[in-house]
Amino acid sequence: SYVLTQPPSVSVAPGQTARITCGGNNIESKRVNWYQQRPGQAPVLVIHYSSDRPSGIPERFSGSNSGNTATLTISRVEAGDEADYYCQLWDSSSDHYVFGAGTKVTVL
Amino acid sequence: QVQLVESGGGVVQPGRSLRLSCVASGFTFSYSGMHWVRQAPGKGLEWVALTSYDGGNKYYADSVKGRFTISRDNSRNTLFLQMNSLRTDDTAVYFCAKDSSRLGTYSSSSDWGQGTLVTVSS
């Protein structure tokens, strides 16, 4: 089945830019979603269709997808962005949704 | 606004059954695909099952196929997950989530409930 690879952790100083990668075979051909999950809370969709922002999500969150890597970029990072971030997509070969293992973003 | 409220979690012995419910409000339930997603303690998210808007198409993770059944009652705005032959590795918080589309495939989960904890232990 399709595998999504994320780094376990990313650390970033406030005001800087965090980039979280999600690797997968020819992932550029797929629609990638990104979810933010703060401790003890339900996930929140922050990017869908690889680069679209749902209403209410700050413009600081953006997504891109090329080759074998999709990327979630958080600009001007704030303390409130500290959370786990998961990529996800629909794998048509197995008719399953697949999640990456998640990346913990720490704001220094 | 969209509200999803799960219930039915609890402590259950291995091999037994449990039925989860998710009551939806704030949107037209019968127009949306719906998911169950779970999260074991301290672990990541795992997609469990998907039903299309009318229940006509259902999909399951390999880890639950043949043991779990997703269903919906559009007249009661309620999503269900019937879990049979439970194992200790089914212990998790179970979230229901609304899909952005009717069919639920090639899509995303736009809204989530707060989850209900299922603990499988002897």
PDB file of C-alpha atoms in Angstrom:
ATOM      1  CA  SER A   1       0.000   0.000   0.000  1.00  0.00           C
ATOM      2  CA  TYR A   2       0.972   3.627  -0.435  1.00  0.00           C
ATOM      3  CA  VAL A   3       3.400   5.000   2.159  1.00  0.00           C
ATOM      4  CA  LEU A   4       3.750   8.628   3.240  1.00  0.00           C
ATOM      5  CA  THR A   5       7.005   9.640   4.947  1.00  0.00           C
ATOM      6  CA  GLN A   6       7.202  12.638   7.282  1.00  0.00           C
ATOM      7  CA  PRO A   7      10.052  13.818   9.517  1.00  0.00           C
ATOM      8  CA  PRO A   8       9.250  13.136  13.185  1.00  0.00           C
ATOM      9  CA  SER A   9       9.980  16.684  14.278  1.00  0.00           C
ATOM     10  CA  VAL A  10      10.690  20.200  13.093  1.00  0.00           C
ATOM     11  CA  SER A  11      11.854  23.047  15.316  1.00  0.00           C
ATOM     12  CA  VAL A  12      11.487  26.703  14.398  1.00  0.00           C
ATOM     13  CA  ALA A  13      11.928  30.069  16.079  1.00  0.00           C
ATOM     14  CA  PRO A  14       8.971  32.438  16.326  1.00  0.00           C
ATOM     15  CA  GLY A  15       8.622  34.600  13.229  1.00  0.00           C
ATOM     16  CA  GLN A  16      10.583  32.182  11.068  1.00  0.00           C
ATOM     17  CA  THR A  17       9.325  29.725   8.441  1.00  0.00           C
ATOM     18  CA  ALA A  18       8.595  26.041   9.083  1.00  0.00           C
ATOM     19  CA  ARG A  19       8.576  23.558   6.238  1.00  0.00           C
ATOM     20  CA  ILE A  20       7.119  20.088   6.777  1.00  0.00           C
ATOM     21  CA  THR A  21       7.640  17.508   4.074  1.00  0.00           C
ATOM     22  CA  CYS A  22       5.582  14.492   3.089  1.00  0.00           C
ATOM     23  CA  GLY A  23       7.250  12.008   0.769  1.00  0.00           C
ATOM     24  CA  GLY A  24       5.501   9.504  -1.455  1.00  0.00           C
ATOM     25  CA  ASN A  25       5.943   7.824  -4.820  1.00  0.00           C
ATOM     26  CA  ASN A  26       4.883  10.303  -7.534  1.00  0.00           C
ATOM     27  CA  ILE A  27       2.927  12.199  -4.894  1.00  0.00           C
ATOM     28  CA  GLU A  28       2.578  15.160  -7.256  1.00  0.00           C
ATOM     29  CA  SER A  29      -0.163  13.199  -9.064  1.00  0.00           C
ATOM     30  CA  LYS A  30      -2.262  13.033  -5.903  1.00  0.00           C
ATOM     31  CA  ARG A  31      -4.340  15.470  -3.877  1.00  0.00           C
ATOM     32  CA  VAL A  32      -2.651  15.925  -0.513  1.00  0.00           C
ATOM     33  CA  ASN A  33      -4.364  17.164   2.626  1.00  0.00           C
ATOM     34  CA  TRP A  34      -2.714  18.543   5.744  1.00  0.00           C
ATOM     35  CA  TYR A  35      -4.155  18.481   9.252  1.00  0.00           C
ATOM     36  CA  GLN A  36      -3.049  20.292  12.388  1.00  0.00           C
ATOM     37  CA  GLN A  37      -3.648  18.616  15.745  1.00  0.00           C
ATOM     38  CA  ARG A  38      -2.950  20.490  18.950  1.00  0.00           C
ATOM     39  CA  PRO A  39      -2.513  18.418  22.126  1.00  0.00           C
ATOM     40  CA  GLY A  40      -5.793  16.989  23.380  1.00  0.00           C
ATOM     41  CA  GLN A  41      -7.772  18.372  20.453  1.00  0.00           C
ATOM     42  CA  ALA A  42      -9.334  17.050  17.282  1.00  0.00           C
ATOM     43  CA  PRO A  43      -7.496  17.526  13.988  1.00  0.00           C
ATOM     44  CA  VAL A  44      -8.158  20.614  11.886  1.00  0.00           C
ATOM     45  CA  LEU A  45      -7.862  20.681   8.099  1.00  0.00           C
ATOM     46  CA  VAL A  46      -5.361  23.392   7.142  1.00  0.00           C
ATOM     47  CA  ILE A  47      -4.631  22.562   3.481  1.00  0.00           C
ATOM     48  CA  HIS A  48      -6.599  20.467   0.967  1.00  0.00           C
ATOM     49  CA  TYR A  49      -6.087  19.589  -2.671  1.00  0.00           C
ATOM     50  CA  SER A  50      -2.343  20.080  -2.040  1.00  0.00           C
ATOM     51  CA  SER A  51      -2.400  23.871  -1.964  1.00  0.00           C
ATOM     52  CA  ASP A  52      -5.888  25.195  -1.163  1.00  0.00           C
ATOM     53  CA  ARG A  53      -6.630  26.788   2.176  1.00  0.00           C
ATOM     54  CA  PRO A  54     -10.057  26.160   3.749  1.00  0.00           C
ATOM     55  CA  SER A  55     -11.904  29.246   4.909  1.00  0.00           C
ATOM     56  CA  GLY A  56     -10.702  30.492   8.274  1.00  0.00           C
ATOM     57  CA  ILE A  57      -7.162  29.176   7.896  1.00  0.00           C
ATOM     58  CA  PRO A  58      -4.552  31.955   8.029  1.00  0.00           C
ATOM     59  CA  GLU A  59      -2.661  32.842   4.850  1.00  0.00           C
ATOM     60  CA  ARG A  60       0.534  31.928   6.726  1.00  0.00           C
ATOM     61  CA  PHE A  61      -0.290  28.300   5.889  1.00  0.00           C
ATOM     62  CA  SER A  62       0.480  27.198   2.346  1.00  0.00           C
ATOM     63  CA  GLY A  63       1.013  23.941   0.504  1.00  0.00           C
ATOM     64  CA  SER A  64       2.916  22.738  -2.524  1.00  0.00           C
ATOM     65  CA  ASN A  65       3.357  19.405  -4.260  1.00  0.00           C
ATOM     66  CA  SER A  66       6.039  18.412  -6.748  1.00  0.00           C
ATOM     67  CA  GLY A  67       7.735  15.195  -7.762  1.00  0.00           C
ATOM     68  CA  ASN A  68       7.855  12.852  -4.771  1.00  0.00           C
ATOM     69  CA  THR A  69       7.405  15.517  -2.077  1.00  0.00           C
ATOM     70  CA  ALA A  70       4.496  17.550  -0.796  1.00  0.00           C
ATOM     71  CA  THR A  71       5.307  20.426   1.545  1.00  0.00           C
ATOM     72  CA  LEU A  72       3.353  22.355   4.158  1.00  0.00           C
ATOM     73  CA  THR A  73       4.878  25.773   4.791  1.00  0.00           C
ATOM     74  CA  ILE A  74       4.048  27.859   7.837  1.00  0.00           C
ATOM     75  CA  SER A  75       5.290  31.449   7.519  1.00  0.00           C
ATOM     76  CA  ARG A  76       5.842  33.837  10.428  1.00  0.00           C
ATOM     77  CA  VAL A  77       5.459  31.006  12.911  1.00  0.00           C
ATOM     78  CA  GLU A  78       3.619  31.745  16.151  1.00  0.00           C
ATOM     79  CA  ALA A  79       3.562  29.910  19.464  1.00  0.00           C
ATOM     80  CA  GLY A  80       0.037  28.730  18.686  1.00  0.00           C
ATOM     81  CA  ASP A  81       1.316  26.806  15.655  1.00  0.00           C
ATOM     82  CA  GLU A  82       2.989  24.292  17.946  1.00  0.00           C
ATOM     83  CA  ALA A  83       1.184  21.041  17.111  1.00  0.00           C
ATOM     84  CA  ASP A  84       1.382  17.744  15.269  1.00  0.00           C
ATOM     85  CA  TYR A  85       0.877  17.964  11.503  1.00  0.00           C
ATOM     86  CA  TYR A  86      -0.291  15.062   9.348  1.00  0.00           C
ATOM     87  CA  CYS A  87      -0.388  14.669   5.587  1.00  0.00           C
ATOM     88  CA  GLN A  88      -3.074  12.477   4.038  1.00  0.00           C
ATOM     89  CA  LEU A  89      -4.281  11.365   0.642  1.00  0.00           C
ATOM     90  CA  TRP A  90      -6.622   8.927  -1.093  1.00  0.00           C
ATOM     91  CA  ASP A  91      -4.785   5.949  -2.542  1.00  0.00           C
ATOM     92  CA  SER A  92      -6.850   4.784  -5.516  1.00  0.00           C
ATOM     93  CA  SER A  93      -4.874   1.560  -5.927  1.00  0.00           C
ATOM     94  CA  SER A  94      -6.089   0.304  -2.544  1.00  0.00           C
ATOM     95  CA  ASP A  95      -9.241   2.422  -2.087  1.00  0.00           C
ATOM     96  CA  HIS A  96      -7.882   3.610   1.240  1.00  0.00           C
ATOM     97  CA  TYR A  97      -7.036   6.918   2.819  1.00  0.00           C
ATOM     98  CA  VAL A  98      -3.449   7.038   4.042  1.00  0.00           C
ATOM     99  CA  PHE A  99      -1.949   9.263   6.740  1.00  0.00           C
ATOM    100  CA  GLY A 100       1.680  10.091   7.262  1.00  0.00           C
ATOM    101  CA  ALA A 101       3.084   9.325  10.718  1.00  0.00           C
ATOM    102  CA  GLY A 102       2.958  12.998  11.673  1.00  0.00           C
ATOM    103  CA  THR A 103       5.465  15.768  12.358  1.00  0.00           C
ATOM    104  CA  LYS A 104       5.714  17.499  15.704  1.00  0.00           C
ATOM    105  CA  VAL A 105       6.380  21.210  15.230  1.00  0.00           C
ATOM    106  CA  THR A 106       8.112  22.847  18.185  1.00  0.00           C
ATOM    107  CA  VAL A 107       8.302  26.619  18.452  1.00  0.00           C
ATOM    108  CA  LEU A 108      11.532  27.506  20.213  1.00  0.00           C
TER     109      LEU A 108
ATOM    110  CA  GLN B   1     -21.871  25.590  12.515  1.00  0.00           C
ATOM    111  CA  VAL B   2     -20.958  21.949  11.968  1.00  0.00           C
ATOM    112  CA  GLN B   3     -21.179  19.805  15.090  1.00  0.00           C
ATOM    113  CA  LEU B   4     -20.234  16.162  15.368  1.00  0.00           C
ATOM    114  CA  VAL B   5     -20.730  14.406  18.688  1.00  0.00           C
ATOM    115  CA  GLU B   6     -19.443  10.888  19.176  1.00  0.00           C
ATOM    116  CA  SER B   7     -20.622   8.486  21.870  1.00  0.00           C
ATOM    117  CA  GLY B   8     -20.544   4.812  22.746  1.00  0.00           C
ATOM    118  CA  GLY B   9     -16.935   4.429  23.807  1.00  0.00           C
ATOM    119  CA  GLY B  10     -15.882   2.613  26.932  1.00  0.00           C
ATOM    120  CA  VAL B  11     -13.956  -0.356  28.279  1.00  0.00           C
ATOM    121  CA  VAL B  12     -14.605  -3.711  26.625  1.00  0.00           C
ATOM    122  CA  GLN B  13     -12.971  -7.132  26.807  1.00  0.00           C
ATOM    123  CA  PRO B  14     -11.092  -8.595  23.843  1.00  0.00           C
ATOM    124  CA  GLY B  15     -13.390 -10.457  21.480  1.00  0.00           C
ATOM    125  CA  ARG B  16     -16.466  -8.445  22.457  1.00  0.00           C
ATOM    126  CA  SER B  17     -18.403  -5.863  20.455  1.00  0.00           C
ATOM    127  CA  LEU B  18     -19.116  -2.157  20.722  1.00  0.00           C
ATOM    128  CA  ARG B  19     -21.167   0.288  18.665  1.00  0.00           C
ATOM    129  CA  LEU B  20     -20.131   3.898  18.268  1.00  0.00           C
ATOM    130  CA  SER B  21     -22.474   6.700  17.231  1.00  0.00           C
ATOM    131  CA  CYS B  22     -21.872  10.162  15.850  1.00  0.00           C
ATOM    132  CA  VAL B  23     -24.727  12.672  15.787  1.00  0.00           C
ATOM    133  CA  ALA B  24     -24.323  15.442  13.228  1.00  0.00           C
ATOM    134  CA  SER B  25     -25.829  18.925  13.084  1.00  0.00           C
ATOM    135  CA  GLY B  26     -25.254  22.236  11.358  1.00  0.00           C
ATOM    136  CA  PHE B  27     -25.103  20.836   7.817  1.00  0.00           C
ATOM    137  CA  THR B  28     -27.100  18.604   5.480  1.00  0.00           C
ATOM    138  CA  PHE B  29     -25.911  15.224   6.719  1.00  0.00           C
ATOM    139  CA  SER B  30     -27.388  13.287   3.797  1.00  0.00           C
ATOM    140  CA  TYR B  31     -25.185  15.243   1.361  1.00  0.00           C
ATOM    141  CA  SER B  32     -21.824  14.341   2.908  1.00  0.00           C
ATOM    142  CA  GLY B  33     -19.502  11.379   2.938  1.00  0.00           C
ATOM    143  CA  MET B  34     -18.471  10.469   6.486  1.00  0.00           C
ATOM    144  CA  HIS B  35     -15.384   8.906   8.024  1.00  0.00           C
ATOM    145  CA  TRP B  36     -14.189   7.211  11.165  1.00  0.00           C
ATOM    146  CA  VAL B  37     -10.561   7.892  12.065  1.00  0.00           C
ATOM    147  CA  ARG B  38      -8.806   6.610  15.173  1.00  0.00           C
ATOM    148  CA  GLN B  39      -5.763   7.498  17.224  1.00  0.00           C
ATOM    149  CA  ALA B  40      -4.125   5.052  19.606  1.00  0.00           C
ATOM    150  CA  PRO B  41      -2.678   6.583  22.800  1.00  0.00           C
ATOM    151  CA  GLY B  42       0.420   8.599  21.921  1.00  0.00           C
ATOM    152  CA  LYS B  43       0.258   7.552  18.267  1.00  0.00           C
ATOM    153  CA  GLY B  44      -0.705   9.097  14.942  1.00  0.00           C
ATOM    154  CA  LEU B  45      -3.960   9.221  13.039  1.00  0.00           C
ATOM    155  CA  GLU B  46      -5.261   6.081  11.328  1.00  0.00           C
ATOM    156  CA  TRP B  47      -8.134   6.181   8.845  1.00  0.00           C
ATOM    157  CA  VAL B  48     -10.668   3.442   9.676  1.00  0.00           C
ATOM    158  CA  ALA B  49     -13.670   3.632   7.361  1.00  0.00           C
ATOM    159  CA  LEU B  50     -15.621   5.771   4.910  1.00  0.00           C
ATOM    160  CA  THR B  51     -19.241   5.780   3.802  1.00  0.00           C
ATOM    161  CA  SER B  52     -20.610   7.754   0.886  1.00  0.00           C
ATOM    162  CA  TYR B  53     -23.514  10.144   1.378  1.00  0.00           C
ATOM    163  CA  ASP B  54     -26.157   7.479   0.811  1.00  0.00           C
ATOM    164  CA  GLY B  55     -24.343   4.505   2.294  1.00  0.00           C
ATOM    165  CA  GLY B  56     -23.984   2.989  -1.147  1.00  0.00           C
ATOM    166  CA  ASN B  57     -20.185   2.887  -1.078  1.00  0.00           C
ATOM    167  CA  LYS B  58     -18.140   1.828   1.922  1.00  0.00           C
ATOM    168  CA  TYR B  59     -14.404   1.449   2.351  1.00  0.00           C
ATOM    169  CA  TYR B  60     -12.360   0.015   5.204  1.00  0.00           C
ATOM    170  CA  ALA B  61      -8.776  -0.056   6.403  1.00  0.00           C
ATOM    171  CA  ASP B  62      -7.207  -3.504   6.140  1.00  0.00           C
ATOM    172  CA  SER B  63      -6.773  -3.587   9.927  1.00  0.00           C
ATOM    173  CA  VAL B  64     -10.556  -3.548  10.520  1.00  0.00           C
ATOM    174  CA  LYS B  65     -12.018  -5.083   7.378  1.00  0.00           C
ATOM    175  CA  GLY B  66     -14.335  -7.952   8.209  1.00  0.00           C
ATOM    176  CA  ARG B  67     -14.636  -6.880  11.857  1.00  0.00           C
ATOM    177  CA  PHE B  68     -15.963  -3.306  11.691  1.00  0.00           C
ATOM    178  CA  THR B  69     -19.024  -2.025   9.816  1.00  0.00           C
ATOM    179  CA  ILE B  70     -19.732   1.616   9.036  1.00  0.00           C
ATOM    180  CA  SER B  71     -23.324   2.665   8.497  1.00  0.00           C
ATOM    181  CA  ARG B  72     -25.523   5.732   8.601  1.00  0.00           C
ATOM    182  CA  ASP B  73     -29.104   6.728   9.261  1.00  0.00           C
ATOM    183  CA  ASN B  74     -29.782   9.887   7.295  1.00  0.00           C
ATOM    184  CA  SER B  75     -33.216  10.279   8.866  1.00  0.00           C
ATOM    185  CA  ARG B  76     -31.526  10.629  12.263  1.00  0.00           C
ATOM    186  CA  ASN B  77     -28.365  12.455  11.100  1.00  0.00           C
ATOM    187  CA  THR B  78     -26.322   9.717  12.699  1.00  0.00           C
ATOM    188  CA  LEU B  79     -23.212   7.784  11.714  1.00  0.00           C
ATOM    189  CA  PHE B  80     -22.383   4.421  13.280  1.00  0.00           C
ATOM    190  CA  LEU B  81     -19.398   2.137  13.653  1.00  0.00           C
ATOM    191  CA  GLN B  82     -20.161  -1.431  14.683  1.00  0.00           C
ATOM    192  CA  MET B  83     -16.992  -2.979  16.049  1.00  0.00           C
ATOM    193  CA  ASN B  84     -16.867  -6.759  16.488  1.00  0.00           C
ATOM    194  CA  SER B  85     -14.107  -9.135  17.582  1.00  0.00           C
ATOM    195  CA  LEU B  86     -12.296  -6.284  19.279  1.00  0.00           C
ATOM    196  CA  ARG B  87      -8.573  -6.616  19.937  1.00  0.00           C
ATOM    197  CA  THR B  88      -6.284  -4.801  22.329  1.00  0.00           C
ATOM    198  CA  ASP B  89      -4.723  -2.924  19.412  1.00  0.00           C
ATOM    199  CA  ASP B  90      -8.124  -1.378  18.637  1.00  0.00           C
ATOM    200  CA  THR B  91      -7.692   0.764  21.756  1.00  0.00           C
ATOM    201  CA  ALA B  92      -7.894   4.355  20.562  1.00  0.00           C
ATOM    202  CA  VAL B  93      -9.834   7.585  20.450  1.00  0.00           C
ATOM    203  CA  TYR B  94     -12.309   7.259  17.599  1.00  0.00           C
ATOM    204  CA  PHE B  95     -13.179  10.440  15.687  1.00  0.00           C
ATOM    205  CA  CYS B  96     -15.985  10.877  13.218  1.00  0.00           C
ATOM    206  CA  ALA B  97     -15.304  13.347  10.440  1.00  0.00           C
ATOM    207  CA  LYS B  98     -17.361  15.003   7.736  1.00  0.00           C
ATOM    208  CA  ASP B  99     -16.059  14.762   4.211  1.00  0.00           C
ATOM    209  CA  SER B 100     -15.952  17.705   1.821  1.00  0.00           C
ATOM    210  CA  SER B 101     -17.764  15.694  -0.862  1.00  0.00           C
ATOM    211  CA  ARG B 102     -20.659  13.304  -1.268  1.00  0.00           C
ATOM    212  CA  LEU B 103     -18.654  10.258  -2.215  1.00  0.00           C
ATOM    213  CA  GLY B 104     -15.756  10.834   0.168  1.00  0.00           C
ATOM    214  CA  THR B 105     -12.990   9.645  -2.152  1.00  0.00           C
ATOM    215  CA  TYR B 106     -10.198  11.919  -3.491  1.00  0.00           C
ATOM    216  CA  SER B 107     -11.344  14.410  -0.889  1.00  0.00           C
ATOM    217  CA  SER B 108     -10.677  15.669   2.638  1.00  0.00           C
ATOM    218  CA  SER B 109     -12.173  15.676   6.127  1.00  0.00           C
ATOM    219  CA  SER B 110     -13.351  19.207   6.698  1.00  0.00           C
ATOM    220  CA  ASP B 111     -14.829  18.875  10.186  1.00  0.00           C
ATOM    221  CA  TRP B 112     -14.161  16.553  13.108  1.00  0.00           C
ATOM    222  CA  GLY B 113     -15.819  15.562  16.342  1.00  0.00           C
ATOM    223  CA  GLN B 114     -13.965  15.505  19.655  1.00  0.00           C
ATOM    224  CA  GLY B 115     -13.722  11.724  19.711  1.00  0.00           C
ATOM    225  CA  THR B 116     -14.736   8.889  21.996  1.00  0.00           C
ATOM    226  CA  LEU B 117     -12.254   6.608  23.753  1.00  0.00           C
ATOM    227  CA  VAL B 118     -12.446   2.862  23.261  1.00  0.00           C
ATOM    228  CA  THR B 119     -10.313   0.729  25.563  1.00  0.00           C
ATOM    229  CA  VAL B 120     -10.021  -2.971  24.847  1.00  0.00           C
ATOM    230  CA  SER B 121      -8.642  -4.763  27.868  1.00  0.00           C
ATOM    231  CA  SER B 122      -9.229  -7.867  29.908  1.00  0.00           C
TER     232      SER B 122
END
